[in-house]
């Protein structure tokens, strides 16, 4: 079965500093990988997805993630944190066929941005 | 396009009472999902529908939870009777077949069982 591990349930960075949120997955087949962001009292919003095309994936709000098969990782980065980036971030792996996919989520990383 | 609609946004009930949540997916999205998100955890899939058929309900506690998607459009998730550990956010999501698994999530229903 596929699984996702997010290292660090809480991450704090200063405004303008690099954001790095870690995600490792396990999968027996080439995975689809996703990062979602959740703001307080809201649903999850897609940041970016990897679907076996380019290994460096660019998403919304300046975020990007790099798929590294050798490390089974899909870490999320942003060069310069903004106060509005404070939220919870979830990494997910998708499994399924014929369009009936389902996500396995990590436990989430709460990002705090310090002024 | 309109997003995934869920209601109510918040619900407080006593244990052993029943509760129902409603979800209306994006028009044309064949697949609908209900997830349970307990505080401090990632969302966990409860049930997945493809049109009006169940694809996966392996993690649905069937002794107390039930869900239906009549006519392959909107869906209702019910809990009867509720337990304290059912306190969570219940998220509904939908996806179009063949989108590589991209979901659109609703804002969720926050359930508190006291």
PDB file of C-alpha atoms in Angstrom:
ATOM      1  CA  UNK A   1       0.000   0.000   0.000  1.00  0.00           C
ATOM      2  CA  UNK A   2       1.107   3.502  -0.696  1.00  0.00           C
ATOM      3  CA  UNK A   3       1.922   5.900   2.120  1.00  0.00           C
ATOM      4  CA  UNK A   4       3.167   9.428   2.735  1.00  0.00           C
ATOM      5  CA  UNK A   5       5.382  10.754   5.505  1.00  0.00           C
ATOM      6  CA  UNK A   6       5.681  14.456   6.232  1.00  0.00           C
ATOM      7  CA  UNK A   7       8.643  15.304   8.431  1.00  0.00           C
ATOM      8  CA  UNK A   8       7.912  18.049  10.921  1.00  0.00           C
ATOM      9  CA  UNK A   9       4.382  18.769  12.032  1.00  0.00           C
ATOM     10  CA  UNK A  10       5.296  22.429  12.627  1.00  0.00           C
ATOM     11  CA  UNK A  11       7.758  24.588  10.707  1.00  0.00           C
ATOM     12  CA  UNK A  12       8.568  28.233  11.452  1.00  0.00           C
ATOM     13  CA  UNK A  13      10.392  30.540   9.067  1.00  0.00           C
ATOM     14  CA  UNK A  14      11.050  34.248   8.975  1.00  0.00           C
ATOM     15  CA  UNK A  15       9.359  36.361   6.353  1.00  0.00           C
ATOM     16  CA  UNK A  16      11.576  36.376   3.266  1.00  0.00           C
ATOM     17  CA  UNK A  17      13.348  33.143   4.199  1.00  0.00           C
ATOM     18  CA  UNK A  18      13.338  29.882   2.279  1.00  0.00           C
ATOM     19  CA  UNK A  19      10.411  27.552   2.892  1.00  0.00           C
ATOM     20  CA  UNK A  20      11.159  23.811   2.812  1.00  0.00           C
ATOM     21  CA  UNK A  21       8.461  21.291   3.683  1.00  0.00           C
ATOM     22  CA  UNK A  22       9.452  17.646   3.478  1.00  0.00           C
ATOM     23  CA  UNK A  23       7.488  14.768   2.045  1.00  0.00           C
ATOM     24  CA  UNK A  24       8.543  11.180   1.455  1.00  0.00           C
ATOM     25  CA  UNK A  25       6.349   8.558  -0.139  1.00  0.00           C
ATOM     26  CA  UNK A  26       6.267   4.856  -0.644  1.00  0.00           C
ATOM     27  CA  UNK A  27       4.779   3.405  -3.765  1.00  0.00           C
ATOM     28  CA  UNK A  28       5.252   0.261  -5.795  1.00  0.00           C
ATOM     29  CA  UNK A  29       4.317   2.030  -9.008  1.00  0.00           C
ATOM     30  CA  UNK A  30       5.135   5.452 -10.435  1.00  0.00           C
ATOM     31  CA  UNK A  31       3.048   7.737  -8.268  1.00  0.00           C
ATOM     32  CA  UNK A  32       0.964  10.796  -8.778  1.00  0.00           C
ATOM     33  CA  UNK A  33       1.990  13.226  -6.044  1.00  0.00           C
ATOM     34  CA  UNK A  34       0.296  16.365  -4.831  1.00  0.00           C
ATOM     35  CA  UNK A  35       0.689  19.224  -2.429  1.00  0.00           C
ATOM     36  CA  UNK A  36      -2.408  20.868  -1.009  1.00  0.00           C
ATOM     37  CA  UNK A  37      -2.720  23.916   1.244  1.00  0.00           C
ATOM     38  CA  UNK A  38      -5.431  24.435   3.849  1.00  0.00           C
ATOM     39  CA  UNK A  39      -6.151  27.839   5.324  1.00  0.00           C
ATOM     40  CA  UNK A  40      -8.114  28.039   8.595  1.00  0.00           C
ATOM     41  CA  UNK A  41     -11.731  26.959   8.276  1.00  0.00           C
ATOM     42  CA  UNK A  42     -11.357  26.251   4.586  1.00  0.00           C
ATOM     43  CA  UNK A  43     -11.099  23.202   2.382  1.00  0.00           C
ATOM     44  CA  UNK A  44      -7.909  21.995   0.727  1.00  0.00           C
ATOM     45  CA  UNK A  45      -6.594  23.851  -2.304  1.00  0.00           C
ATOM     46  CA  UNK A  46      -4.273  22.305  -4.874  1.00  0.00           C
ATOM     47  CA  UNK A  47      -0.785  23.854  -4.938  1.00  0.00           C
ATOM     48  CA  UNK A  48       0.827  21.570  -7.498  1.00  0.00           C
ATOM     49  CA  UNK A  49       0.923  18.027  -8.799  1.00  0.00           C
ATOM     50  CA  UNK A  50       3.449  15.605 -10.244  1.00  0.00           C
ATOM     51  CA  UNK A  51       2.181  13.172 -12.865  1.00  0.00           C
ATOM     52  CA  UNK A  52       5.387  11.706 -14.336  1.00  0.00           C
ATOM     53  CA  UNK A  53       6.210  14.593 -16.658  1.00  0.00           C
ATOM     54  CA  UNK A  54       8.879  17.100 -15.552  1.00  0.00           C
ATOM     55  CA  UNK A  55      10.456  16.275 -12.206  1.00  0.00           C
ATOM     56  CA  UNK A  56      10.460  19.934 -11.141  1.00  0.00           C
ATOM     57  CA  UNK A  57       6.887  21.065 -10.770  1.00  0.00           C
ATOM     58  CA  UNK A  58       5.860  24.685 -10.406  1.00  0.00           C
ATOM     59  CA  UNK A  59       2.659  25.545  -8.616  1.00  0.00           C
ATOM     60  CA  UNK A  60       0.678  28.524  -7.500  1.00  0.00           C
ATOM     61  CA  UNK A  61       1.855  31.303  -5.173  1.00  0.00           C
ATOM     62  CA  UNK A  62       5.536  30.747  -6.046  1.00  0.00           C
ATOM     63  CA  UNK A  63       5.751  27.199  -4.695  1.00  0.00           C
ATOM     64  CA  UNK A  64       7.539  24.387  -6.445  1.00  0.00           C
ATOM     65  CA  UNK A  65       8.417  20.766  -5.712  1.00  0.00           C
ATOM     66  CA  UNK A  66      10.963  18.345  -7.074  1.00  0.00           C
ATOM     67  CA  UNK A  67      10.271  14.654  -7.572  1.00  0.00           C
ATOM     68  CA  UNK A  68      13.330  12.567  -6.679  1.00  0.00           C
ATOM     69  CA  UNK A  69      12.733   8.913  -7.359  1.00  0.00           C
ATOM     70  CA  UNK A  70      16.037   7.798  -5.825  1.00  0.00           C
ATOM     71  CA  UNK A  71      15.108   9.476  -2.541  1.00  0.00           C
ATOM     72  CA  UNK A  72      11.350   8.797  -2.809  1.00  0.00           C
ATOM     73  CA  UNK A  73      10.856  12.438  -1.958  1.00  0.00           C
ATOM     74  CA  UNK A  74       8.651  15.277  -3.129  1.00  0.00           C
ATOM     75  CA  UNK A  75       9.699  18.256  -0.997  1.00  0.00           C
ATOM     76  CA  UNK A  76       7.903  21.589  -1.326  1.00  0.00           C
ATOM     77  CA  UNK A  77       9.897  24.813  -1.511  1.00  0.00           C
ATOM     78  CA  UNK A  78       9.419  28.534  -1.894  1.00  0.00           C
ATOM     79  CA  UNK A  79      12.381  30.902  -2.138  1.00  0.00           C
ATOM     80  CA  UNK A  80      10.902  33.687  -0.017  1.00  0.00           C
ATOM     81  CA  UNK A  81       8.160  33.214   2.570  1.00  0.00           C
ATOM     82  CA  UNK A  82       5.298  35.655   2.815  1.00  0.00           C
ATOM     83  CA  UNK A  83       3.008  36.166   5.776  1.00  0.00           C
ATOM     84  CA  UNK A  84       0.106  34.925   3.687  1.00  0.00           C
ATOM     85  CA  UNK A  85       1.811  31.520   3.332  1.00  0.00           C
ATOM     86  CA  UNK A  86       0.956  30.663   6.939  1.00  0.00           C
ATOM     87  CA  UNK A  87      -1.293  27.613   6.631  1.00  0.00           C
ATOM     88  CA  UNK A  88      -1.270  23.841   6.841  1.00  0.00           C
ATOM     89  CA  UNK A  89       0.262  21.912   3.983  1.00  0.00           C
ATOM     90  CA  UNK A  90      -0.551  18.348   3.036  1.00  0.00           C
ATOM     91  CA  UNK A  91       1.360  16.020   0.774  1.00  0.00           C
ATOM     92  CA  UNK A  92      -0.638  13.260  -0.886  1.00  0.00           C
ATOM     93  CA  UNK A  93      -0.045  10.276  -3.131  1.00  0.00           C
ATOM     94  CA  UNK A  94      -2.751   9.123  -5.467  1.00  0.00           C
ATOM     95  CA  UNK A  95      -3.528   5.536  -6.257  1.00  0.00           C
ATOM     96  CA  UNK A  96      -6.111   4.033  -8.524  1.00  0.00           C
ATOM     97  CA  UNK A  97      -6.892   3.265 -12.113  1.00  0.00           C
ATOM     98  CA  UNK A  98      -9.341   4.221 -14.810  1.00  0.00           C
ATOM     99  CA  UNK A  99      -9.926   7.631 -13.312  1.00  0.00           C
ATOM    100  CA  UNK A 100     -11.109   6.383  -9.918  1.00  0.00           C
ATOM    101  CA  UNK A 101      -8.219   7.771  -7.965  1.00  0.00           C
ATOM    102  CA  UNK A 102      -8.059   8.213  -4.212  1.00  0.00           C
ATOM    103  CA  UNK A 103      -5.581  10.140  -2.127  1.00  0.00           C
ATOM    104  CA  UNK A 104      -3.478   8.958   0.771  1.00  0.00           C
ATOM    105  CA  UNK A 105      -2.578  12.056   2.774  1.00  0.00           C
ATOM    106  CA  UNK A 106       0.311  12.790   5.056  1.00  0.00           C
ATOM    107  CA  UNK A 107      -0.370  14.147   8.524  1.00  0.00           C
ATOM    108  CA  UNK A 108       0.311  17.716   7.470  1.00  0.00           C
ATOM    109  CA  UNK A 109       2.840  20.443   8.279  1.00  0.00           C
ATOM    110  CA  UNK A 110       1.707  23.693   9.814  1.00  0.00           C
ATOM    111  CA  UNK A 111       3.790  26.581   8.503  1.00  0.00           C
ATOM    112  CA  UNK A 112       4.240  29.653  10.661  1.00  0.00           C
ATOM    113  CA  UNK A 113       5.778  32.776   9.144  1.00  0.00           C
ATOM    114  CA  UNK A 114       7.466  35.149  11.559  1.00  0.00           C
ATOM    115  CA  UNK A 115       7.581  38.889  10.925  1.00  0.00           C
TER     116      UNK A 115
ATOM    117  CA  UNK B   1     -17.325  27.132 -12.336  1.00  0.00           C
ATOM    118  CA  UNK B   2     -19.051  26.833  -8.988  1.00  0.00           C
ATOM    119  CA  UNK B   3     -17.121  24.949  -6.321  1.00  0.00           C
ATOM    120  CA  UNK B   4     -18.062  21.960  -4.203  1.00  0.00           C
ATOM    121  CA  UNK B   5     -20.866  22.985  -1.862  1.00  0.00           C
ATOM    122  CA  UNK B   6     -21.212  21.529   1.618  1.00  0.00           C
ATOM    123  CA  UNK B   7     -23.679  22.141   4.397  1.00  0.00           C
ATOM    124  CA  UNK B   8     -23.901  22.786   7.223  1.00  0.00           C
ATOM    125  CA  UNK B   9     -20.551  24.473   7.976  1.00  0.00           C
ATOM    126  CA  UNK B  10     -20.744  23.689  11.676  1.00  0.00           C
ATOM    127  CA  UNK B  11     -22.724  21.221  13.764  1.00  0.00           C
ATOM    128  CA  UNK B  12     -22.713  20.467  17.476  1.00  0.00           C
ATOM    129  CA  UNK B  13     -24.591  17.405  18.702  1.00  0.00           C
ATOM    130  CA  UNK B  14     -24.682  15.216  21.761  1.00  0.00           C
ATOM    131  CA  UNK B  15     -23.306  11.692  21.659  1.00  0.00           C
ATOM    132  CA  UNK B  16     -25.788   9.080  20.504  1.00  0.00           C
ATOM    133  CA  UNK B  17     -27.643  11.638  18.383  1.00  0.00           C
ATOM    134  CA  UNK B  18     -27.713  11.423  14.610  1.00  0.00           C
ATOM    135  CA  UNK B  19     -26.429  13.942  12.065  1.00  0.00           C
ATOM    136  CA  UNK B  20     -26.357  14.310   8.300  1.00  0.00           C
ATOM    137  CA  UNK B  21     -24.077  16.239   5.989  1.00  0.00           C
ATOM    138  CA  UNK B  22     -24.795  17.244   2.428  1.00  0.00           C
ATOM    139  CA  UNK B  23     -22.472  17.725  -0.530  1.00  0.00           C
ATOM    140  CA  UNK B  24     -23.097  18.993  -4.038  1.00  0.00           C
ATOM    141  CA  UNK B  25     -20.097  18.384  -6.307  1.00  0.00           C
ATOM    142  CA  UNK B  26     -18.991  20.367  -9.319  1.00  0.00           C
ATOM    143  CA  UNK B  27     -21.265  19.770 -12.268  1.00  0.00           C
ATOM    144  CA  UNK B  28     -19.929  17.002 -14.483  1.00  0.00           C
ATOM    145  CA  UNK B  29     -17.606  15.505 -11.887  1.00  0.00           C
ATOM    146  CA  UNK B  30     -18.289  11.797 -11.849  1.00  0.00           C
ATOM    147  CA  UNK B  31     -16.285  10.936  -8.750  1.00  0.00           C
ATOM    148  CA  UNK B  32     -17.228  12.099  -5.266  1.00  0.00           C
ATOM    149  CA  UNK B  33     -15.313  11.504  -2.048  1.00  0.00           C
ATOM    150  CA  UNK B  34     -16.016  11.921   1.643  1.00  0.00           C
ATOM    151  CA  UNK B  35     -12.993  12.404   3.890  1.00  0.00           C
ATOM    152  CA  UNK B  36     -12.765  12.639   7.676  1.00  0.00           C
ATOM    153  CA  UNK B  37     -10.135  15.006   9.062  1.00  0.00           C
ATOM    154  CA  UNK B  38      -9.513  14.671  12.776  1.00  0.00           C
ATOM    155  CA  UNK B  39      -7.667  17.567  14.395  1.00  0.00           C
ATOM    156  CA  UNK B  40      -3.926  17.207  13.891  1.00  0.00           C
ATOM    157  CA  UNK B  41      -4.242  14.477  11.270  1.00  0.00           C
ATOM    158  CA  UNK B  42      -4.420  14.271   7.518  1.00  0.00           C
ATOM    159  CA  UNK B  43      -7.738  13.587   5.840  1.00  0.00           C
ATOM    160  CA  UNK B  44      -8.794   9.934   5.738  1.00  0.00           C
ATOM    161  CA  UNK B  45     -11.007   8.570   2.976  1.00  0.00           C
ATOM    162  CA  UNK B  46     -14.370   7.315   4.193  1.00  0.00           C
ATOM    163  CA  UNK B  47     -16.109   6.549   0.924  1.00  0.00           C
ATOM    164  CA  UNK B  48     -15.664   7.085  -2.805  1.00  0.00           C
ATOM    165  CA  UNK B  49     -18.439   7.134  -5.392  1.00  0.00           C
ATOM    166  CA  UNK B  50     -18.164   6.848  -9.148  1.00  0.00           C
ATOM    167  CA  UNK B  51     -21.446   8.281 -10.427  1.00  0.00           C
ATOM    168  CA  UNK B  52     -23.970   6.647  -8.072  1.00  0.00           C
ATOM    169  CA  UNK B  53     -21.953   3.497  -7.374  1.00  0.00           C
ATOM    170  CA  UNK B  54     -19.616   2.898  -4.439  1.00  0.00           C
ATOM    171  CA  UNK B  55     -15.975   2.366  -5.476  1.00  0.00           C
ATOM    172  CA  UNK B  56     -14.372   2.155  -2.031  1.00  0.00           C
ATOM    173  CA  UNK B  57     -15.953   2.179   1.423  1.00  0.00           C
ATOM    174  CA  UNK B  58     -13.368   0.023   3.145  1.00  0.00           C
ATOM    175  CA  UNK B  59     -12.700   2.600   5.867  1.00  0.00           C
ATOM    176  CA  UNK B  60     -16.293   3.601   6.493  1.00  0.00           C
ATOM    177  CA  UNK B  61     -17.501   2.464   9.955  1.00  0.00           C
ATOM    178  CA  UNK B  62     -20.600   0.866   8.582  1.00  0.00           C
ATOM    179  CA  UNK B  63     -22.168   0.200  11.952  1.00  0.00           C
ATOM    180  CA  UNK B  64     -22.783   3.921  12.366  1.00  0.00           C
ATOM    181  CA  UNK B  65     -21.894   5.697   9.125  1.00  0.00           C
ATOM    182  CA  UNK B  66     -23.840   5.572   5.887  1.00  0.00           C
ATOM    183  CA  UNK B  67     -23.630   7.494   2.646  1.00  0.00           C
ATOM    184  CA  UNK B  68     -25.569   7.696  -0.549  1.00  0.00           C
ATOM    185  CA  UNK B  69     -25.319   9.454  -3.850  1.00  0.00           C
ATOM    186  CA  UNK B  70     -28.691   9.202  -5.484  1.00  0.00           C
ATOM    187  CA  UNK B  71     -28.811  10.002  -9.202  1.00  0.00           C
ATOM    188  CA  UNK B  72     -25.035  10.364  -9.264  1.00  0.00           C
ATOM    189  CA  UNK B  73     -25.080  14.028  -8.291  1.00  0.00           C
ATOM    190  CA  UNK B  74     -25.273  15.236  -4.699  1.00  0.00           C
ATOM    191  CA  UNK B  75     -24.486  13.082  -1.706  1.00  0.00           C
ATOM    192  CA  UNK B  76     -25.424  12.705   1.947  1.00  0.00           C
ATOM    193  CA  UNK B  77     -23.253  11.302   4.731  1.00  0.00           C
ATOM    194  CA  UNK B  78     -25.008  10.229   7.925  1.00  0.00           C
ATOM    195  CA  UNK B  79     -23.779   9.254  11.360  1.00  0.00           C
ATOM    196  CA  UNK B  80     -26.120   7.398  13.684  1.00  0.00           C
ATOM    197  CA  UNK B  81     -25.440   7.230  16.583  1.00  0.00           C
ATOM    198  CA  UNK B  82     -22.558   9.661  16.948  1.00  0.00           C
ATOM    199  CA  UNK B  83     -19.633   9.053  19.286  1.00  0.00           C
ATOM    200  CA  UNK B  84     -17.226  11.540  20.819  1.00  0.00           C
ATOM    201  CA  UNK B  85     -14.443  10.317  18.516  1.00  0.00           C
ATOM    202  CA  UNK B  86     -16.490  11.342  15.476  1.00  0.00           C
ATOM    203  CA  UNK B  87     -15.632  14.972  16.192  1.00  0.00           C
ATOM    204  CA  UNK B  88     -13.814  16.053  13.049  1.00  0.00           C
ATOM    205  CA  UNK B  89     -14.097  18.027   9.851  1.00  0.00           C
ATOM    206  CA  UNK B  90     -15.902  16.131   7.112  1.00  0.00           C
ATOM    207  CA  UNK B  91     -14.630  17.085   3.702  1.00  0.00           C
ATOM    208  CA  UNK B  92     -16.336  16.392   0.431  1.00  0.00           C
ATOM    209  CA  UNK B  93     -14.370  16.445  -2.813  1.00  0.00           C
ATOM    210  CA  UNK B  94     -15.092  15.721  -6.442  1.00  0.00           C
ATOM    211  CA  UNK B  95     -13.045  15.025  -9.520  1.00  0.00           C
ATOM    212  CA  UNK B  96     -13.569  14.676 -13.225  1.00  0.00           C
ATOM    213  CA  UNK B  97     -12.644  11.274 -14.596  1.00  0.00           C
ATOM    214  CA  UNK B  98      -9.236  11.358 -16.217  1.00  0.00           C
ATOM    215  CA  UNK B  99      -7.847  14.457 -14.506  1.00  0.00           C
ATOM    216  CA  UNK B 100      -4.944  12.548 -13.009  1.00  0.00           C
ATOM    217  CA  UNK B 101      -6.602  12.476  -9.650  1.00  0.00           C
ATOM    218  CA  UNK B 102      -7.013  16.224  -9.144  1.00  0.00           C
ATOM    219  CA  UNK B 103      -9.692  16.896  -6.570  1.00  0.00           C
ATOM    220  CA  UNK B 104     -11.699  20.000  -5.800  1.00  0.00           C
ATOM    221  CA  UNK B 105     -12.574  20.166  -2.106  1.00  0.00           C
ATOM    222  CA  UNK B 106     -15.489  21.783  -0.383  1.00  0.00           C
ATOM    223  CA  UNK B 107     -14.991  23.917   2.732  1.00  0.00           C
ATOM    224  CA  UNK B 108     -16.014  21.068   5.001  1.00  0.00           C
ATOM    225  CA  UNK B 109     -18.415  20.544   7.882  1.00  0.00           C
ATOM    226  CA  UNK B 110     -16.947  20.820  11.358  1.00  0.00           C
ATOM    227  CA  UNK B 111     -18.711  18.354  13.670  1.00  0.00           C
ATOM    228  CA  UNK B 112     -18.386  18.548  17.432  1.00  0.00           C
ATOM    229  CA  UNK B 113     -19.845  15.704  19.484  1.00  0.00           C
ATOM    230  CA  UNK B 114     -20.291  16.523  23.172  1.00  0.00           C
TER     231      UNK B 114
END
